[in-house]
Short mmCIF file of C-alpha atoms and ligand atoms in Angstrom, two decimals:
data_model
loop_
_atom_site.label_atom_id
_atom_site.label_comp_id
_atom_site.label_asym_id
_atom_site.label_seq_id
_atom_site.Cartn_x
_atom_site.Cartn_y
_atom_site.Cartn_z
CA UNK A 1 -35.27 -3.44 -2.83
CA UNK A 2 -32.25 -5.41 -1.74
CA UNK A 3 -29.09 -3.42 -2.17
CA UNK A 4 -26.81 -5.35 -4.50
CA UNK A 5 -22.94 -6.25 -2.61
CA UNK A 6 -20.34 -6.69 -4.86
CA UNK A 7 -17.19 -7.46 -3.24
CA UNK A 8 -13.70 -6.25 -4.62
CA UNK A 9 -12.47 -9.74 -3.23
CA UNK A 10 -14.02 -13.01 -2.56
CA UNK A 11 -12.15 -16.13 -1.23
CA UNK A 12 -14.75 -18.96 -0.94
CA UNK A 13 -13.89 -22.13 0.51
CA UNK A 14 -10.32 -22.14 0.14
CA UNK A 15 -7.75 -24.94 0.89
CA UNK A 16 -4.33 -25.66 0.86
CA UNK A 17 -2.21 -28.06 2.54
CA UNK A 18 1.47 -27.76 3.52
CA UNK A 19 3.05 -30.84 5.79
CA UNK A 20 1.79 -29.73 8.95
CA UNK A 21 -0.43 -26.97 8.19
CA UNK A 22 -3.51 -26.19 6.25
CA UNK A 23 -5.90 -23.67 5.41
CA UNK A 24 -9.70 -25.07 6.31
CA UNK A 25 -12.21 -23.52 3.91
CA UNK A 26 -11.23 -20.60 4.38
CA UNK A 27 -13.37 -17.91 3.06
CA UNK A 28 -14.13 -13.93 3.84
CA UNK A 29 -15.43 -11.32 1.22
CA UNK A 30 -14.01 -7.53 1.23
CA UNK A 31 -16.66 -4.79 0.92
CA UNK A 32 -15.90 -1.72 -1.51
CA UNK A 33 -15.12 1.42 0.22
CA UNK A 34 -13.34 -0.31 3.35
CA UNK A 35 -10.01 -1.13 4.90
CA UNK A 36 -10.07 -4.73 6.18
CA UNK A 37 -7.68 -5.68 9.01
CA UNK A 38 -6.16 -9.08 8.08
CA UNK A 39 -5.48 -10.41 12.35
CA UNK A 40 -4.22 -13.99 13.58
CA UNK A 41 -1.09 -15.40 15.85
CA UNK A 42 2.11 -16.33 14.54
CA UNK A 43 1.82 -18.98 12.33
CA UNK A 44 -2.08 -19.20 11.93
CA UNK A 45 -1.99 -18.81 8.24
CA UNK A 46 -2.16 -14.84 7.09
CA UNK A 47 0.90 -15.23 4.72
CA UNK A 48 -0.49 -18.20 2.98
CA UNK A 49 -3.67 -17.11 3.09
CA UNK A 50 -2.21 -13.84 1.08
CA UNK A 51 0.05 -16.02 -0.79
CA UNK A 52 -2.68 -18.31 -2.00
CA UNK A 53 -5.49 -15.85 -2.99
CA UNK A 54 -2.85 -13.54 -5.24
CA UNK A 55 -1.63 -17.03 -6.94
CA UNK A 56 1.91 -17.11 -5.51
CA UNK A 57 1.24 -20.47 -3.88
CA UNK A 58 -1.13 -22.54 -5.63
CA UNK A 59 -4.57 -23.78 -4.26
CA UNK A 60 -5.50 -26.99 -3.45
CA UNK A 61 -9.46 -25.77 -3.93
CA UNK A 62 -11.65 -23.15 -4.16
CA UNK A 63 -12.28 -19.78 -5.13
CA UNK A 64 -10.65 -16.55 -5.15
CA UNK A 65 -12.22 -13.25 -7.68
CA UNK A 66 -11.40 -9.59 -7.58
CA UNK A 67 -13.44 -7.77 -9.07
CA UNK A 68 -15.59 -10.16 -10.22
CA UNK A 69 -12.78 -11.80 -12.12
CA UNK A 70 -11.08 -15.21 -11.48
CA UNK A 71 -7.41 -15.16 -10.49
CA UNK A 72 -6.75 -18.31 -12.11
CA UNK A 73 -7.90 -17.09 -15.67
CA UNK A 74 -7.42 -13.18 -15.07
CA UNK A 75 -4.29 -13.03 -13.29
CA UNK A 76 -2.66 -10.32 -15.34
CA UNK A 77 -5.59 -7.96 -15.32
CA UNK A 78 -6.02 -8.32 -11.88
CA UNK A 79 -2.51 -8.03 -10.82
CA UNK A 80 -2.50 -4.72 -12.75
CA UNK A 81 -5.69 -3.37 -10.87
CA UNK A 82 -3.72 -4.21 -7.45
CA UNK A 83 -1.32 -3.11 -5.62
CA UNK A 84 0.50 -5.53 -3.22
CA UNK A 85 3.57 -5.36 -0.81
CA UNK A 86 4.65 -8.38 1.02
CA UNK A 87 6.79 -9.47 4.24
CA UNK A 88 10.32 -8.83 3.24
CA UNK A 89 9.63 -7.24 -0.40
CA UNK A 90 11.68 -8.88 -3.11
CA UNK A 91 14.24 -6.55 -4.39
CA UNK A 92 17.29 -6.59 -6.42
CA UNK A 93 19.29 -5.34 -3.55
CA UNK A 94 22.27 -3.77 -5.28
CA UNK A 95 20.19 -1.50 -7.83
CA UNK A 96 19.23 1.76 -6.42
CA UNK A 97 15.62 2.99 -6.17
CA UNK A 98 15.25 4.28 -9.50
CA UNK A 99 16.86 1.38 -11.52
CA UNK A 100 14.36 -0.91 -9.30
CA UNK A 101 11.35 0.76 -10.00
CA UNK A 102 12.43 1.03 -13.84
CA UNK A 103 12.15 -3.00 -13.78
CA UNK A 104 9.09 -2.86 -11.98
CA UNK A 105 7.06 -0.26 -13.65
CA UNK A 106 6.67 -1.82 -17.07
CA UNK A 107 4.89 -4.78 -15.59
CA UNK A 108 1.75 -2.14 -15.29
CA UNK A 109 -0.32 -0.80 -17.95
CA UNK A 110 -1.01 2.42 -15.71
CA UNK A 111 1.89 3.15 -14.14
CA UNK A 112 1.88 6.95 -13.13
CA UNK A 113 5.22 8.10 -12.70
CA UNK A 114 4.16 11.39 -10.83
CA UNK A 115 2.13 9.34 -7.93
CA UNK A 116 6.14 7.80 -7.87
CA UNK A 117 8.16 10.59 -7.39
CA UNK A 118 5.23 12.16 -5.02
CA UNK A 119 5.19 8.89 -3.01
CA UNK A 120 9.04 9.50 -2.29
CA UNK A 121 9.58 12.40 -2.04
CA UNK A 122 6.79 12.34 0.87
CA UNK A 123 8.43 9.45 2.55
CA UNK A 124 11.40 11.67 2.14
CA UNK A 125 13.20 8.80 0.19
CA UNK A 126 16.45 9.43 -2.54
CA UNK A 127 15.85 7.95 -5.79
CA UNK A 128 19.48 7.30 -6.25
CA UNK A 129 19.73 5.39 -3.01
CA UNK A 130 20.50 1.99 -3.23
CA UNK A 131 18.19 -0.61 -1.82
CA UNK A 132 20.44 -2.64 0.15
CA UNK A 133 21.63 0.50 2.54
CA UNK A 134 17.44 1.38 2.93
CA UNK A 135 16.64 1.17 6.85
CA UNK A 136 12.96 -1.45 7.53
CA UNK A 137 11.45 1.62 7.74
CA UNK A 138 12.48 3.21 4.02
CA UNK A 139 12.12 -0.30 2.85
CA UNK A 140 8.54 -0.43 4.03
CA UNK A 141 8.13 3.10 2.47
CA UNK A 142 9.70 2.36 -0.83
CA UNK A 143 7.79 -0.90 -1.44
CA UNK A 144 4.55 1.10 -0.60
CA UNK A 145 5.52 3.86 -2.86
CA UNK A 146 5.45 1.53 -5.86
CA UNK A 147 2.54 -0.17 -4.83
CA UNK A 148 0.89 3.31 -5.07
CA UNK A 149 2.14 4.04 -8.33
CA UNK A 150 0.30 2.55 -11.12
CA UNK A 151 -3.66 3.39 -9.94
CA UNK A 152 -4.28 0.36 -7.62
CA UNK A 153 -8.10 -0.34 -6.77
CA UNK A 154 -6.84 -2.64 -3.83
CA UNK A 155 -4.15 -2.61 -1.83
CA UNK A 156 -3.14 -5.82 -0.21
CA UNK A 157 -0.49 -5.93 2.21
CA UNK A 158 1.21 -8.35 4.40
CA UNK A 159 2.49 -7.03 7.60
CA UNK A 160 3.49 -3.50 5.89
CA UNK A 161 3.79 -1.85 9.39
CA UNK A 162 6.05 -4.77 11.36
CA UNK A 163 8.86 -3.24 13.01
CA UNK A 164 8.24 -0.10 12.42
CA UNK A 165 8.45 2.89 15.00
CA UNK A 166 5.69 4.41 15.72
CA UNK A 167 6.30 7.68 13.61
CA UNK A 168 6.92 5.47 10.27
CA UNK A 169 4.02 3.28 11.64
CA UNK A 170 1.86 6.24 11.47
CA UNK A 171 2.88 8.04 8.39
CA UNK A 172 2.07 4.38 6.46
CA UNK A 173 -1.75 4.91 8.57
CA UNK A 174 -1.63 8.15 6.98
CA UNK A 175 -0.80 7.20 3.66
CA UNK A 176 -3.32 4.41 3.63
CA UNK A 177 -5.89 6.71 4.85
CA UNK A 178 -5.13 9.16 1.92
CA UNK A 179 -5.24 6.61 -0.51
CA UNK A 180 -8.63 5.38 0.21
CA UNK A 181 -9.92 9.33 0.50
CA UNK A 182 -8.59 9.69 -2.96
CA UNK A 183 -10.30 6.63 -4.71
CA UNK A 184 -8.81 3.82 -3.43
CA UNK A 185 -11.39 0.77 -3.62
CA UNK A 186 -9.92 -1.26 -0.45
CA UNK A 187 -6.96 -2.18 1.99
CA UNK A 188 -6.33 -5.85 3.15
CA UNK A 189 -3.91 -5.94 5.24
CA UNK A 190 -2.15 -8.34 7.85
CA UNK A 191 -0.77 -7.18 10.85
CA UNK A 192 -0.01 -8.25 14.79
CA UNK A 193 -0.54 -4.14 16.00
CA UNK A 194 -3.83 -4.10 16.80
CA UNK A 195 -3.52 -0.75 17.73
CA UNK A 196 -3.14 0.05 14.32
CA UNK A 197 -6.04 -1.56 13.41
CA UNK A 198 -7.96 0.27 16.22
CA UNK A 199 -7.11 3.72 14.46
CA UNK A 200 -7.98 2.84 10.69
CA UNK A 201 -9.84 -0.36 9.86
CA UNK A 202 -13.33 -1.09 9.40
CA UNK A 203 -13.45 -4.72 8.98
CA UNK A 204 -11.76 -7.26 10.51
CA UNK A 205 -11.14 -10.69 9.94
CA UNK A 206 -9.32 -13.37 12.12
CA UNK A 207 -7.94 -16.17 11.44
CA UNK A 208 -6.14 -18.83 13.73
CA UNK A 209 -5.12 -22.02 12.67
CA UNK A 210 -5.99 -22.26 9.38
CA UNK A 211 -10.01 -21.34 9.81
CA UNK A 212 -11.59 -18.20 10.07
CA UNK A 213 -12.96 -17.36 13.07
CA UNK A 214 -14.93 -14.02 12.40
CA UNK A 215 -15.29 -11.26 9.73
CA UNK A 216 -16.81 -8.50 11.24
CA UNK A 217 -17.45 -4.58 10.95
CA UNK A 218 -14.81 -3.05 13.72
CA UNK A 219 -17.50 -0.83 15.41
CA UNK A 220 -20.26 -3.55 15.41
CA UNK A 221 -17.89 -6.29 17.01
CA UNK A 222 -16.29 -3.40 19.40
CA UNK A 223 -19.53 -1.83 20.78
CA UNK A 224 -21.24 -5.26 21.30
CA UNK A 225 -18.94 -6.39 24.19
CA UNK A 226 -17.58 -5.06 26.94
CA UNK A 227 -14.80 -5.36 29.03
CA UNK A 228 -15.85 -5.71 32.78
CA UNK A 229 -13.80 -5.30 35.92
CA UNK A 230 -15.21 -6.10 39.27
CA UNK A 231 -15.24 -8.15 42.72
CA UNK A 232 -14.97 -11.89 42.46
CA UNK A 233 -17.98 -11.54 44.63
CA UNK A 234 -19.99 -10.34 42.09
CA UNK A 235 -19.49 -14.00 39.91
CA UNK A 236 -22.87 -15.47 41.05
CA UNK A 237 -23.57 -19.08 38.99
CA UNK A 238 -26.09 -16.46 36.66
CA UNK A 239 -23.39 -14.01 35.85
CA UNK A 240 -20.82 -16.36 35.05
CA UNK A 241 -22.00 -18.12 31.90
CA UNK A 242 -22.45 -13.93 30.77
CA UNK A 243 -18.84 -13.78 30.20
CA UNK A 244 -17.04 -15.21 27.17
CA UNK A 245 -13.56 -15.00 29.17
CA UNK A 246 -12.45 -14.00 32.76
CA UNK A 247 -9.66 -14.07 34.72
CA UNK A 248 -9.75 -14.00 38.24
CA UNK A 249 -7.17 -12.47 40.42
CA UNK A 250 -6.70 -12.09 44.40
CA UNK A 251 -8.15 -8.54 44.20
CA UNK A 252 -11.19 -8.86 41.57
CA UNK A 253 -11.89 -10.12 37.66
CA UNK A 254 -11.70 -8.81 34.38
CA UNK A 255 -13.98 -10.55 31.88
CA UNK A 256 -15.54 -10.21 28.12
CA UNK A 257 -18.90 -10.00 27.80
CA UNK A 258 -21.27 -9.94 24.66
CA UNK A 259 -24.17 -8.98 26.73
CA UNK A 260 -23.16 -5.54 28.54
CA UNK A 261 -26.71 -4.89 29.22
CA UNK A 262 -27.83 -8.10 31.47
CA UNK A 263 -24.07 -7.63 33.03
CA UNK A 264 -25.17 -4.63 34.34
CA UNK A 265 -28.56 -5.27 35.88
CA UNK A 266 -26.80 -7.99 37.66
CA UNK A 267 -23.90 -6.07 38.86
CA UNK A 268 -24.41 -1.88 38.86
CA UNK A 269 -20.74 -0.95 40.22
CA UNK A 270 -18.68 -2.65 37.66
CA UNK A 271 -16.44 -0.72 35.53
CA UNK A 272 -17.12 -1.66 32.05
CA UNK A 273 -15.27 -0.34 29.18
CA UNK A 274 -14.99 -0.72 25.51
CA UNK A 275 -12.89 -3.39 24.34
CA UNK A 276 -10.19 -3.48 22.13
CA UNK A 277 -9.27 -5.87 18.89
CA UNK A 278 -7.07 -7.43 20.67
CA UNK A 279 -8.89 -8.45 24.02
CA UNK A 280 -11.53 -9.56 21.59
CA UNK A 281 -8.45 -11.46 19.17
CA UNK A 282 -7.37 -12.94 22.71
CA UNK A 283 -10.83 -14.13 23.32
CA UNK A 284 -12.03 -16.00 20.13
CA UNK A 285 -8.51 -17.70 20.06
CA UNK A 286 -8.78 -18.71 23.65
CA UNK A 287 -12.07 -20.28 22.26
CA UNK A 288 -10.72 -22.14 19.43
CA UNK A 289 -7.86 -24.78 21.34
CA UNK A 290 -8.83 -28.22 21.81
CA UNK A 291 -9.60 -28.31 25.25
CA UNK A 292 -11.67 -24.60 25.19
CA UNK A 293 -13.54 -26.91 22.12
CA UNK A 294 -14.22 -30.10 24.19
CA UNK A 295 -15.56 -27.92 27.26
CA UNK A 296 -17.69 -26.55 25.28
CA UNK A 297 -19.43 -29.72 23.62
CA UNK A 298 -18.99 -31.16 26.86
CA UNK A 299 -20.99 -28.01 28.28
CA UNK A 300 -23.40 -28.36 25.08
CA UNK A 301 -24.09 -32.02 25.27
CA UNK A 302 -23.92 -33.01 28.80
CA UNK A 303 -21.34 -34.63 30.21
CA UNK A 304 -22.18 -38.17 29.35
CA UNK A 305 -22.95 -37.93 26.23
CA UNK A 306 -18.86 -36.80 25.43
CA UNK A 307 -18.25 -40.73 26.68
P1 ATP B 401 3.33 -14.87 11.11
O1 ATP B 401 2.40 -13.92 11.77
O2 ATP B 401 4.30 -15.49 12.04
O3 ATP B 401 3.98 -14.30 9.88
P2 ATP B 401 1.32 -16.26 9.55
O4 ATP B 401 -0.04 -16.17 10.17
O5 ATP B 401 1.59 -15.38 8.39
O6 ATP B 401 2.43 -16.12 10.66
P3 ATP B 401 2.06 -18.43 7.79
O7 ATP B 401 3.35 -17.82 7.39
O8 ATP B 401 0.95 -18.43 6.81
O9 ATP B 401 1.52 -17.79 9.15
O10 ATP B 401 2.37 -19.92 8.24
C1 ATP B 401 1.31 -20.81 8.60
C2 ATP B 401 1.89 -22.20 8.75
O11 ATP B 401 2.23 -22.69 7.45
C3 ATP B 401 3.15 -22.29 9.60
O12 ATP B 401 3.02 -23.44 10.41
C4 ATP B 401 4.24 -22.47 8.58
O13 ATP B 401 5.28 -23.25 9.10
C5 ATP B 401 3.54 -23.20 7.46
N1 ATP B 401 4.14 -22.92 6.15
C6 ATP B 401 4.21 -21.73 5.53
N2 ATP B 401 4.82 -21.84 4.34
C7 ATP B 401 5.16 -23.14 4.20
C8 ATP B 401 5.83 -23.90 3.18
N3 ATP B 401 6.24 -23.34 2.06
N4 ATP B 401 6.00 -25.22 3.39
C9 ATP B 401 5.56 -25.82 4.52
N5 ATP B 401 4.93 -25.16 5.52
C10 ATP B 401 4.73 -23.85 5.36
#
């Protein structure tokens, strides 16, 4: 029997169109039980994308449910079964972290003061601080901290660990990691450090220019390519068209392949090694400009037929 897959979050065909930018049908689902790396350029969409499926910036079509539920008829009961902290968090910036959170914690019908003061008091953050004087880093912390504190199912965050040092960077890993060990349903985040992504997520999903390009499982997408290093020598006409990028310098080439094994057989010294998200980011983004595009219909179709 066919396992049933109910997604905490599905975003089917979305659009929305600023000036000079637009989202393209954008769509992705997020699996229970997983934390979802959110990856793209500058500028390729993931605020709006964020923006758009939690109803802060209003969609020109399609769908977006959590839990099942439609955020354009459910959006209370929805909002209170998430937890979100965006880019630059909204604060009042002259109260201090207790007055804030004394606004904030009424808009939730399970907030859980305890989770509060343990989420501070682990980020090593003084209520009676005011928010103004907080460093990125105890901003970051703070806004995570009441994100944490009224029994979220899903976490979605944009950018939560942007320019942070590597200590913060890792205690906000930690915390995420915790969270979903202790019940939490799902993570969606966006971020640029891939590295980060390397350590905790499962899924990822990139988008660039307004489209999605993949949603994939992490370990599937990783351990199905390889990246190869070798002599220029070794890039006969047949292994060529087995690599999805290379670049070619005076001394050898490094290229992405999606076919490891056939790379081999042709060429037994290489050095091949795993990949990581972001030579894999690199590649399907290199794929997507216009001219990568035309080369490849041209390459599909024949030359004369692009005339
Ligand atoms: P970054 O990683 O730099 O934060 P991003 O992937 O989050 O980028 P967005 O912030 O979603 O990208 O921006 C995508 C595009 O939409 C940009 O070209 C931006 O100028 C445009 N854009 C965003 N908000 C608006 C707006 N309110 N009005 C007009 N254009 C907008």
């Amino acid at each position: 029997m066919d396992t049933v897959f109910n997604p905490i979050l599905e975003v089917r065909n979305l659009n929305k169109s600023y000036k000079d930018f637009s989202l393209q049908n954008v769509s992705f689902s997020l699996p229970e039980g997983c934390i979802t790396g959110f990856i793209g350029a500058n500028g390729a969409g993931k605020t709006t994308t964020i923006n758009t499926i939690l109803g802060l910036a209003g969609m020109d079509s399609g769908s977006v449910r959590f839990f099942g539920m439609d955020i354009c008829r459910q959006e209370q009961e929805i909002k209170n079964r998430i937890g979100v902290v965006m880019d630059g968090n909204y604060f009042y910036e002259n109260l201090t972290l207790t007055h804030m959170k004394n606004v904030i914690a009424p808009a939730y019908s399970h907030w859980c003061e305890d989770d509060f003061q343990k989420h501070l008091a682990a980020f090593s953050l003084n209520p009676k601080q005011v928010i103004r004087t907080l460093s990125k880093g105890m901003r970051a912390k703070y806004a995570l901290a009441l994100a944490l504190s009224h029994k979220a199912e899903l976490l979605i965050m944009d950018e939560p660990t942007g320019g942070l040092d590597p200590l913060v960077r890792s205690q906000v890993l930690d915390t995420l990691a915790d969270y979903m060990n202790s019940g939490g349903k799902g993570v969606f985040f966006s971020t640029h450090i891939t590295s980060d992504l390397d350590k905790i997520a499962d899924v990822l999903v990139l988008i660039d220019h307004g489209s999605i390009l993949f949603e994939e499982e992490k370990d599937i997408l990783l351990d199905s390519h390889r990246m190869v290093k070798g002599s220029a020598r070794w890039l006969t006409e047949k292994a060529r068209p087995l690599f999805s990028s290379i670049t070619e310098t005076d001394f050898g080439f490094t290229g992405l392949t999606g076919q490891p094994d056939q790379v081999r057989a042709l060429m037994p010294d290489a050095v091949m090694e795993r990949p990581l998200i972001e030579d894999i980011m690199r590649d399907a983004i290199g794929k997507n400009t216009p001219a990568a595009k035309r080369c490849k219909t041209a390459a599909v179709t024949g030359p004369h037929d692009t005339f």
